């Protein structure tokens, strides 16, 4: 609760988006979404965060789930605690930290990060211009003298909206496969 | 502790150096070698992790009979299990038969634990339950009473689960010692208790666990530099070139047991808020209603007047213990942090730093909230804690950049001859009428707390605590 205005603040979990028919590989919509995801990875790899910001919907909910090792039949993902739990305000703050804070030491000197996007499975939604996109992301991060990479391998489930010839991320759910995360901090976007 | 030798040597390392020689008590310096030495790590497993009380979780993680979690103490995997009578038992996760882990999941609910290797089975309390074809295989050779999972002492404080291998170690009360007052003010303040917000976050850092643990002994000095981006983002108004912006003039508490905390001064904050909201600040409860302590929604503030004496309530409102450390490996975080719209939200939880060898650690983070808090408040705690103190948090992001680089320094032959210095000591200048125990340091964010953390560390490592406290 905002103590000054009494209005509630914080991230808001969006309603579930109904997933429609699958769109096959090679379909123009499939190509357009894949092209966006590749261009998005390129922007993030090059730390073009101001440009990336233009692809975030104002109502975005951006979150990254934790997992545990549980017996078969247990929940695949945890709820209650998250690696990321963001709305547009906190994403703006994080982008602002990277772009404008001289003491953002976690990424200065910057990491060398390569994002590999693949295995797109695309669905229509109830809205004509909105799609549900599941993609794999392998992120390799290298810092300082290390000859090895910190590796994060994840499934991402996005809700993407097409506005003219521009794509907006309305929701992003990042599902990393590690129970114990293989990176010393998360100072980058996935 | 009177019979404790001043400069105990403790066990010798292979090159003839005694552990006790790695601390220079006159110069107040600790050799960097302690950060990067496999032999020291081995000695820590024996002298520290097998002796001290270690936090392994919160009771809300295992609420129902049969609920269990798998955790670690030092390098040893253990299981914590809720019993039918509501108590919690702890045990080594090693089958006494051939050494296989009997529990292979992080959490769950079990009637019994069956080893998947040969099928030996253990009850929820760790006692031996049975083995396949037992009489054909063993006849009388297997004595059930000798074949339980190795038991672990378990004790709770404010619902937080502590465990200890050493049957001769003093009680948890004794272990928390004079810090108990501050511990209770931070964690025992919610009607109905606390609970965790989801399972803990875990990640790995290529650094020795002590690189972080000593910082939470009381190092607030680093904030003004390492966390300067907080000021650069203008989340908090004020002049970051002044010590007060970073709370460097706050009081600090340190105890002989190696625990400590920073006392936040909140009166200026209440005045600032009151001037904008025309809020009432005449009583402690008025102040606490204006900005409740971390983890407690405003609807639960009135309980605090029942829970605490008027003097304690005043302390909780105006000068609460807020950030600190429990020896050996726990960080305490309990304060209100700004959200992007400049409102304040609770960041509340603990970190634990567990060794994985001498140059790697597992970092574990739990978020806490009052069990009876409404859903909206819980969401906000999660939002704020993730933004600030998770591994993606603005604060810990930059902290976690330090430790791996420090480890690289300690890797070098010459680097190991360097030391970590604790030159700035203010001594005990406890104000008149101070409610809590331990020493209180009132002038600037000096090194007293971290230095006492190290004294305690060397008490354990040299065996100076044996036979006493």
XYZ file of C-alpha atoms in Angstrom:
659
model
C 0.000 0.000 0.000
C 1.266 3.446 -0.875
C 1.393 5.173 2.466
C 0.802 8.591 0.936
C -2.043 7.856 -1.439
C -3.471 4.696 0.066
C -3.432 3.165 -3.388
C -2.011 -0.279 -3.757
C 1.252 -0.708 -5.579
C 3.072 -3.711 -6.898
C 2.971 -6.167 -9.720
C -0.367 -7.514 -10.777
C -0.699 -11.043 -11.998
C -2.667 -10.869 -15.252
C -5.618 -13.049 -16.090
C -4.872 -16.311 -17.878
C -4.811 -15.909 -21.622
C -6.789 -18.449 -23.557
C -4.646 -20.308 -26.040
C -6.157 -20.923 -29.457
C -5.030 -22.896 -32.506
C -1.371 -23.610 -33.050
C 0.304 -21.704 -35.871
C 2.648 -23.884 -37.869
C 6.279 -23.259 -38.722
C 6.485 -21.233 -41.949
C 3.206 -19.364 -41.458
C 3.682 -15.590 -41.964
C 2.631 -14.962 -38.338
C 5.098 -17.601 -37.161
C 7.861 -15.950 -39.170
C 6.966 -12.527 -37.805
C 7.055 -13.678 -34.171
C 10.291 -15.599 -34.653
C 11.808 -12.575 -36.307
C 10.790 -10.412 -33.334
C 12.255 -12.856 -30.796
C 15.546 -12.948 -32.699
C 15.673 -9.170 -32.961
C 14.786 -8.882 -29.278
C 17.667 -11.196 -28.324
C 19.955 -9.087 -30.477
C 18.856 -5.888 -28.727
C 19.395 -7.402 -25.300
C 22.773 -8.907 -26.239
C 23.876 -5.465 -27.401
C 22.427 -3.790 -24.275
C 20.110 -1.659 -26.411
C 17.757 -1.412 -23.473
C 16.075 1.838 -24.529
C 15.048 0.168 -27.775
C 13.937 -2.967 -25.897
C 11.813 -0.754 -23.639
C 9.747 0.259 -26.666
C 8.565 -3.339 -26.952
C 7.187 -3.542 -23.408
C 3.424 -3.092 -23.040
C 2.433 -0.658 -20.258
C 0.501 -3.438 -18.492
C 3.372 -5.935 -18.749
C 3.805 -8.633 -16.128
C 7.306 -10.066 -16.372
C 8.171 -12.906 -14.041
C 10.641 -15.738 -13.646
C 9.659 -18.865 -11.762
C 11.683 -20.962 -9.387
C 11.720 -24.726 -9.456
C 12.622 -27.445 -7.018
C 13.478 -31.095 -7.336
C 10.196 -32.789 -6.447
C 8.790 -36.251 -6.927
C 7.012 -36.949 -10.207
C 3.478 -35.573 -10.093
C 4.486 -32.578 -8.013
C 4.147 -29.030 -9.347
C 6.622 -28.217 -12.115
C 6.997 -24.645 -10.923
C 6.941 -22.982 -7.544
C 4.592 -20.206 -6.651
C 5.152 -17.782 -3.836
C 8.705 -16.762 -4.622
C 10.223 -15.657 -7.930
C 13.574 -14.693 -9.452
C 11.856 -11.773 -11.186
C 8.442 -10.327 -10.329
C 8.149 -7.129 -12.338
C 5.757 -4.569 -13.705
C 6.585 -1.714 -16.077
C 7.702 0.551 -13.213
C 10.305 -1.856 -11.868
C 11.466 -2.773 -15.377
C 11.900 0.955 -16.048
C 13.902 1.288 -12.852
C 16.135 -1.627 -13.801
C 16.673 -0.233 -17.299
C 17.378 3.171 -15.798
C 19.933 1.655 -13.422
C 21.786 0.028 -16.271
C 21.657 3.000 -18.651
C 22.104 5.907 -16.267
C 23.619 4.907 -12.922
C 27.419 5.301 -12.957
C 27.689 2.822 -10.067
C 25.746 -0.104 -11.570
C 28.704 -2.358 -10.823
C 26.924 -5.665 -11.468
C 27.056 -4.849 -15.201
C 30.010 -2.470 -15.351
C 32.155 -3.766 -16.875
C 29.280 -5.385 -18.771
C 28.842 -9.124 -19.069
C 29.215 -10.702 -22.495
C 25.874 -12.386 -22.997
C 24.596 -14.416 -25.929
C 20.947 -15.397 -26.097
C 19.985 -18.335 -28.319
C 16.257 -18.415 -29.109
C 14.679 -21.506 -30.659
C 11.843 -24.062 -30.590
C 9.083 -21.515 -31.018
C 5.622 -22.976 -30.568
C 3.037 -20.345 -31.442
C -0.671 -20.177 -30.686
C -3.453 -17.800 -31.575
C -5.406 -16.227 -28.730
C -8.944 -14.934 -28.333
C -7.749 -11.564 -29.636
C -6.896 -11.243 -33.328
C -3.684 -9.344 -32.759
C -2.410 -11.252 -29.708
C -0.419 -14.486 -29.723
C 0.895 -16.928 -27.156
C 4.513 -17.773 -27.911
C 6.478 -20.501 -26.218
C 10.186 -20.416 -26.967
C 13.389 -21.902 -25.641
C 16.111 -19.544 -24.498
C 19.681 -20.516 -23.789
C 21.604 -17.675 -22.239
C 25.379 -17.844 -21.967
C 27.009 -15.235 -19.759
C 30.709 -14.575 -19.531
C 32.484 -12.145 -17.203
C 36.028 -11.104 -16.416
C 38.710 -13.803 -16.828
C 36.425 -16.805 -16.723
C 36.936 -19.197 -19.637
C 33.579 -20.804 -18.853
C 30.019 -19.531 -19.174
C 27.259 -19.139 -16.664
C 24.405 -20.935 -18.410
C 20.672 -20.467 -18.035
C 18.385 -22.676 -20.082
C 14.719 -21.785 -19.997
C 11.285 -22.032 -21.487
C 9.596 -18.680 -21.995
C 5.881 -18.285 -22.362
C 4.989 -14.886 -23.782
C 1.824 -13.076 -24.627
C 2.728 -10.831 -27.557
C 0.547 -8.153 -29.090
C 0.959 -6.793 -32.606
C 0.403 -3.056 -32.939
C 0.897 -2.092 -36.573
C 4.279 -3.498 -37.486
C 5.508 -3.446 -33.906
C 5.446 -6.226 -31.318
C 4.746 -5.623 -27.619
C 5.462 -8.043 -24.783
C 2.337 -8.146 -22.632
C 3.370 -11.047 -20.425
C 6.570 -12.991 -20.116
C 6.886 -16.040 -17.927
C 10.460 -17.331 -17.728
C 10.848 -20.923 -16.542
C 14.489 -21.693 -15.871
C 15.380 -25.356 -15.472
C 17.859 -25.054 -12.618
C 16.725 -25.521 -9.017
C 19.984 -23.882 -7.906
C 20.569 -20.988 -10.276
C 23.869 -21.099 -12.142
C 24.623 -17.392 -12.080
C 25.918 -15.201 -9.257
C 23.300 -12.511 -9.819
C 20.565 -11.594 -12.271
C 21.446 -8.181 -13.652
C 20.163 -8.835 -17.178
C 16.881 -9.670 -18.896
C 15.848 -12.987 -20.339
C 34.698 -17.614 29.164
C 37.273 -16.481 31.725
C 39.478 -19.540 31.315
C 39.738 -19.002 27.573
C 43.325 -18.429 26.434
C 43.908 -15.040 24.801
C 45.728 -16.314 21.749
C 44.780 -19.950 21.228
C 46.757 -21.620 18.444
C 44.273 -24.247 17.461
C 44.968 -26.959 14.901
C 47.985 -26.717 12.623
C 47.794 -26.578 8.857
C 50.149 -28.687 6.734
C 52.775 -25.949 6.451
C 52.965 -25.585 10.234
C 50.820 -22.451 10.479
C 48.366 -22.655 13.357
C 44.793 -21.518 12.668
C 45.143 -19.056 15.555
C 48.002 -17.342 13.720
C 45.688 -16.271 10.909
C 44.199 -13.547 13.067
C 46.323 -10.664 14.340
C 44.486 -9.459 17.424
C 46.775 -6.467 17.994
C 46.578 -5.138 14.439
C 42.964 -6.336 14.092
C 43.563 -8.096 10.802
C 42.585 -11.488 9.390
C 44.711 -13.265 6.808
C 43.108 -13.593 3.362
C 44.289 -17.199 3.470
C 41.131 -18.084 5.435
C 39.166 -17.454 2.228
C 41.011 -19.889 0.008
C 42.371 -23.009 1.657
C 40.937 -26.511 1.334
C 42.470 -27.532 4.672
C 40.732 -24.676 6.469
C 37.474 -25.656 4.819
C 37.934 -29.210 6.121
C 38.602 -27.864 9.616
C 35.503 -25.658 9.417
C 33.351 -28.715 8.697
C 34.679 -30.263 11.892
C 34.993 -27.309 14.239
C 32.229 -25.002 13.061
C 29.526 -26.641 10.951
C 29.421 -29.750 13.154
C 29.308 -27.629 16.352
C 27.245 -24.479 15.837
C 23.488 -23.950 15.604
C 22.645 -23.462 11.935
C 19.409 -22.154 10.396
C 17.911 -24.704 8.010
C 14.444 -23.322 7.331
C 11.166 -22.074 8.736
C 8.503 -24.244 10.315
C 5.869 -22.983 7.847
C 7.734 -24.861 5.096
C 6.722 -28.143 6.729
C 3.292 -27.377 8.137
C 1.623 -30.808 8.067
C 2.641 -34.153 9.565
C 4.992 -35.887 7.147
C 6.019 -32.677 5.369
C 9.762 -32.560 4.862
C 12.471 -30.411 3.308
C 15.989 -31.387 2.319
C 18.672 -28.911 3.367
C 22.404 -28.725 4.010
C 24.599 -28.026 7.030
C 28.123 -27.424 5.832
C 28.541 -30.111 3.179
C 26.090 -32.548 4.814
C 22.596 -33.060 3.443
C 19.922 -33.312 6.109
C 16.155 -33.818 6.229
C 13.744 -31.891 8.448
C 10.450 -33.675 9.004
C 7.232 -32.585 10.725
C 6.068 -35.302 13.134
C 2.522 -36.361 13.987
C 2.780 -34.632 17.374
C 3.728 -31.352 15.678
C 7.396 -31.479 16.621
C 10.174 -31.299 14.025
C 12.908 -33.911 13.735
C 16.136 -33.564 11.831
C 18.407 -36.301 10.519
C 21.321 -36.950 8.220
C 20.182 -37.825 4.710
C 22.503 -40.806 4.472
C 21.354 -44.426 4.521
C 23.342 -46.232 7.236
C 23.525 -49.272 4.946
C 25.625 -48.061 1.981
C 25.585 -44.272 2.157
C 22.921 -43.501 -0.454
C 20.684 -40.448 0.059
C 17.363 -41.729 1.368
C 15.590 -38.507 0.366
C 16.097 -37.388 -3.245
C 13.722 -34.428 -3.439
C 13.884 -30.907 -2.037
C 10.511 -31.211 -0.333
C 7.430 -33.374 -0.102
C 5.264 -35.359 2.275
C 6.252 -38.854 3.348
C 4.948 -41.636 5.559
C 8.451 -43.041 5.554
C 11.735 -42.678 3.680
C 12.767 -45.630 1.580
C 16.262 -45.801 0.168
C 15.991 -46.617 -3.535
C 19.267 -48.574 -3.497
C 18.393 -51.661 -1.410
C 15.091 -50.608 0.088
C 16.007 -49.968 3.700
C 13.183 -47.875 5.102
C 13.048 -45.307 7.877
C 10.184 -43.784 9.822
C 9.446 -40.077 9.816
C 11.457 -39.718 13.016
C 14.461 -41.363 11.374
C 14.203 -44.684 13.205
C 14.710 -47.923 11.269
C 11.451 -49.315 9.904
C 12.424 -52.290 7.817
C 14.425 -53.828 4.980
C 13.352 -56.151 2.142
C 13.733 -59.871 2.992
C 15.172 -58.775 6.311
C 15.394 -62.120 8.129
C 16.516 -64.075 5.058
C 19.203 -61.476 4.392
C 20.351 -60.576 7.890
C 18.993 -63.089 10.405
C 19.887 -61.501 13.759
C 22.798 -59.478 12.407
C 20.798 -56.307 11.783
C 19.819 -54.589 15.042
C 17.002 -52.116 14.194
C 17.808 -49.835 17.132
C 21.327 -49.328 15.748
C 20.238 -48.577 12.190
C 18.338 -45.282 12.338
C 19.265 -42.202 10.345
C 21.768 -40.165 12.310
C 19.745 -37.678 14.403
C 20.240 -33.934 14.491
C 19.305 -31.587 17.345
C 16.510 -29.232 16.294
C 15.235 -26.128 18.062
C 12.924 -23.301 17.025
C 13.114 -19.573 17.634
C 10.224 -17.486 16.277
C 9.386 -20.418 13.999
C 12.854 -20.404 12.433
C 14.373 -23.887 12.468
C 17.892 -24.218 13.859
C 19.819 -27.488 13.853
C 23.019 -28.630 15.529
C 25.071 -31.838 15.330
C 26.823 -31.418 18.659
C 25.060 -33.012 21.619
C 27.386 -31.145 23.972
C 26.763 -27.715 22.460
C 24.825 -25.301 24.671
C 21.125 -24.734 24.017
C 19.868 -22.516 21.200
C 18.858 -19.912 23.820
C 22.416 -19.889 25.028
C 23.699 -19.722 21.447
C 21.572 -16.690 20.594
C 22.604 -15.288 23.971
C 22.324 -11.549 24.410
C 21.149 -11.184 20.788
C 17.861 -12.924 21.573
C 16.181 -9.629 22.469
C 16.893 -8.174 18.984
C 16.135 -11.469 17.230
C 12.691 -11.564 18.852
C 11.979 -7.929 18.036
C 12.724 -8.665 14.363
C 11.101 -12.071 13.941
C 8.655 -12.586 16.808
C 6.320 -9.678 16.155
C 3.428 -11.045 14.113
C 0.225 -12.278 15.728
C 0.042 -15.913 14.619
C 3.720 -15.937 13.622
C 5.509 -15.651 10.311
C 5.568 -17.783 7.232
C 7.793 -18.053 4.214
C 6.722 -16.532 0.912
C 7.362 -19.612 -1.162
C 10.381 -21.895 -1.132
C 13.823 -20.347 -0.728
C 15.797 -19.047 -3.706
C 19.156 -20.776 -4.153
C 22.093 -19.839 -6.310
C 25.817 -20.420 -6.434
C 28.657 -17.924 -6.093
C 32.267 -18.823 -6.765
C 33.517 -17.495 -3.462
C 34.127 -18.600 0.097
C 31.036 -18.276 2.309
C 32.879 -16.075 4.831
C 33.333 -13.340 2.231
C 29.625 -12.572 2.685
C 29.031 -13.765 6.220
C 31.518 -11.353 7.818
C 29.915 -8.432 5.944
C 26.650 -9.016 7.771
C 28.547 -8.816 11.058
C 27.922 -5.090 10.672
C 29.561 -3.668 7.543
C 27.334 -0.724 6.677
C 30.342 1.290 5.497
C 30.245 -0.371 2.060
C 26.761 0.980 1.265
C 27.922 4.471 0.373
C 30.131 3.149 -2.427
C 28.963 -0.282 -3.548
C 25.284 0.663 -3.359
C 25.669 4.179 -4.677
C 23.423 3.317 -7.617
C 20.490 3.429 -5.151
C 21.161 7.146 -4.762
C 21.844 7.589 -8.460
C 18.392 6.226 -9.240
C 17.008 8.889 -6.861
C 14.743 6.436 -5.077
C 15.560 8.011 -1.738
C 15.660 11.804 -1.354
C 18.634 13.466 0.315
C 22.322 14.071 -0.197
C 24.271 10.857 -0.792
C 27.504 12.658 0.073
C 26.461 12.766 3.711
C 26.927 9.858 6.139
C 23.311 10.114 7.271
C 21.997 9.321 3.790
C 23.535 5.867 4.200
C 22.693 5.503 7.877
C 26.377 5.516 8.765
C 25.660 7.306 12.039
C 23.131 4.689 13.076
C 23.743 2.703 16.227
C 25.101 -0.811 15.865
C 24.810 -3.746 18.215
C 27.346 -6.541 18.502
C 27.387 -9.466 20.880
C 30.014 -11.866 22.208
C 28.190 -14.666 20.385
C 29.196 -13.092 17.048
C 25.708 -11.819 16.240
C 24.941 -8.188 15.492
C 22.598 -5.695 13.874
C 22.165 -2.133 12.756
C 19.600 0.061 14.477
C 17.684 2.288 12.050
C 16.743 5.795 13.203
C 13.233 6.386 11.879
C 12.041 9.572 13.605
C 13.110 11.791 10.717
C 11.190 9.548 8.313
C 8.002 9.792 10.396
C 8.304 13.570 10.521
C 8.740 13.742 6.751
C 5.723 11.528 6.124
C 3.626 13.298 8.745
C 4.357 16.683 7.200
C 2.993 15.421 3.872
C 0.057 13.436 5.195
C -0.711 15.464 8.344
C -0.419 12.100 10.066
C -0.280 11.710 13.821
C 3.055 10.816 15.374
C 2.236 11.344 19.029
C 2.478 7.721 20.166
C 4.600 4.744 19.195
C 1.525 3.009 17.791
C 0.703 6.073 15.667
C 4.179 5.871 14.165
C 3.957 2.132 13.612
C 0.579 2.522 11.942
C 2.109 5.118 9.623
C 4.912 2.767 8.578
C 4.479 -0.707 10.038
C 7.569 -2.853 10.685
C 8.576 -5.101 7.799
C 6.328 -8.132 7.427
C 3.442 -6.652 9.438
C 0.484 -5.087 7.579
C -1.050 -2.000 9.203
C -4.112 -4.073 10.149
C -1.862 -6.109 12.465
C -0.039 -3.244 14.155
C -2.284 -3.030 17.227
C -1.086 -6.462 18.336
C 2.402 -5.006 18.802
C 1.170 -3.108 21.877
C 0.219 -6.457 23.463
C 3.369 -8.194 22.341
C 5.876 -5.601 23.532
C 6.297 -3.413 26.615
C 5.814 0.360 26.065
C 9.597 0.839 26.089
C 10.107 -1.951 23.547
C 7.300 -0.590 21.404
C 9.036 2.796 21.357
C 12.258 1.104 20.279
C 10.462 -0.860 17.540
C 8.864 2.349 16.268
C 11.805 4.735 16.472
C 15.016 2.704 16.540
C 14.265 -0.816 15.306
C 16.966 -3.451 14.771
C 16.821 -3.798 10.977
C 19.769 -5.421 9.211
C 22.223 -7.794 10.782
C 23.804 -11.169 10.990
C 23.625 -14.308 13.055
C 26.883 -16.164 13.502
C 28.049 -17.997 11.511
C 26.221 -17.674 8.189
C 22.944 -15.777 8.352
C 22.003 -12.321 7.118
C 18.950 -10.666 8.642
C 17.002 -8.202 6.519
C 13.996 -6.342 7.915
C 13.328 -2.837 6.696
C 11.017 -0.774 4.541
C 12.442 -0.064 1.088
C 11.197 2.351 -1.550
C 9.215 1.175 -4.557
C 9.436 2.973 -7.923
C 6.620 5.352 -6.921
C 8.553 6.229 -3.722
C 6.128 4.389 -1.485
C 7.659 2.042 1.066
C 7.268 -1.729 1.133
C 8.647 -4.456 3.333
C 11.857 -6.256 2.486
C 11.921 -9.027 5.020
C 13.798 -12.289 5.148
C 17.092 -14.019 5.701
C 20.025 -15.151 3.602
C 22.109 -18.207 4.418
C 25.612 -18.839 3.053
C 26.591 -22.498 2.834
C 30.028 -23.711 1.775
C 30.536 -25.869 -1.301
C 34.233 -26.456 -0.860
C 36.602 -23.628 0.011
C 35.942 -21.452 -3.056
C 32.237 -21.857 -3.754
C 29.039 -21.344 -1.813
C 25.338 -21.814 -2.084
C 23.429 -18.634 -1.336
C 19.920 -19.254 0.009
C 17.274 -16.565 0.427
C 13.938 -16.829 2.228
C 11.216 -14.151 2.119
C 9.096 -13.804 5.249
C 5.667 -12.316 5.905
C 3.141 -12.383 8.754
C 1.149 -15.600 8.371
C -2.144 -13.751 8.839
C -1.362 -10.933 6.405
C -3.902 -10.325 3.624
C -3.061 -11.438 0.081
C -2.464 -7.918 -1.199
C 0.165 -7.286 1.466
C 1.915 -10.570 0.716
C 2.092 -9.669 -2.973
C 3.684 -6.390 -2.073
C 6.284 -8.016 0.197
C 7.180 -10.365 -2.643
C 7.371 -7.477 -5.085
C 9.615 -5.418 -2.821
C 11.848 -8.264 -1.621
C 12.415 -9.445 -5.200
C 13.281 -5.914 -6.287
C 15.738 -5.330 -3.465
C 17.201 -8.409 -1.819
C 16.758 -11.373 -4.155
C 19.628 -12.196 -6.504
C 18.028 -9.871 -9.062
C 17.580 -7.205 -6.361
C 19.116 -3.763 -6.673
C 21.074 -4.275 -3.471
C 22.307 -7.859 -3.725
C 23.031 -7.593 -7.476
C 26.033 -5.427 -6.733
C 27.065 -7.236 -3.546
C 27.282 -10.450 -5.516
C 29.742 -8.815 -7.899
C 32.249 -8.459 -5.034
C 32.720 -11.930 -3.668
C 34.037 -13.764 -6.725
C 36.631 -11.050 -7.272
C 37.654 -11.152 -3.619
C 38.095 -14.905 -4.002
C 40.468 -14.320 -6.923
C 42.566 -12.110 -4.641
C 42.776 -14.865 -2.041
C 43.898 -17.389 -4.661
C 47.336 -15.831 -5.037
C 50.389 -16.817 -3.008
C 51.139 -13.161 -2.319
C 47.443 -12.357 -2.079
C 47.132 -14.824 0.778
C 49.746 -12.838 2.679
C 47.411 -9.832 2.548
C 44.752 -9.357 5.167
C 41.285 -8.001 5.768
C 41.567 -5.050 8.129
C 39.320 -3.936 10.961
C 41.031 -0.708 12.002
C 37.994 1.332 12.985
C 36.707 0.389 16.421
C 34.389 2.503 18.522
C 34.010 0.210 21.539
C 30.946 -0.181 23.693
C 29.216 3.125 24.358
C 25.777 1.875 25.207
C 23.339 4.738 25.856
C 21.765 5.019 29.295
C 18.605 2.957 29.584
C 19.287 0.868 26.442
C 16.919 -2.082 26.474
C 18.883 -4.837 24.748
C 22.079 -6.707 25.515
C 25.452 -6.816 23.821
C 27.646 -3.837 23.083
C 26.172 -0.749 21.431
C 28.312 1.303 19.082
C 27.097 4.841 18.593
C 29.796 6.578 16.589
C 29.819 5.935 12.861
C 29.591 2.586 11.046
C 32.831 1.142 12.362
C 34.205 -2.392 12.336
C 33.226 -3.594 15.821
C 30.591 -6.057 14.634
C 32.672 -7.713 11.926
C 35.676 -7.911 14.224
C 33.612 -9.680 16.860
C 32.298 -12.004 14.144
C 35.893 -13.001 13.434
C 36.734 -13.424 17.140
C 33.854 -15.843 17.383
C 34.976 -17.628 14.227
C 38.445 -18.159 15.697
C 36.909 -19.241 19.019
C 35.313 -22.108 17.114
C 38.257 -22.864 14.857
C 40.870 -22.914 17.617
C 38.723 -24.927 19.994
C 38.637 -22.085 22.527
C 34.965 -22.776 23.195
C 35.461 -26.398 24.198
C 34.044 -27.332 27.564
C 32.430 -23.927 28.005
C 30.082 -21.571 26.242
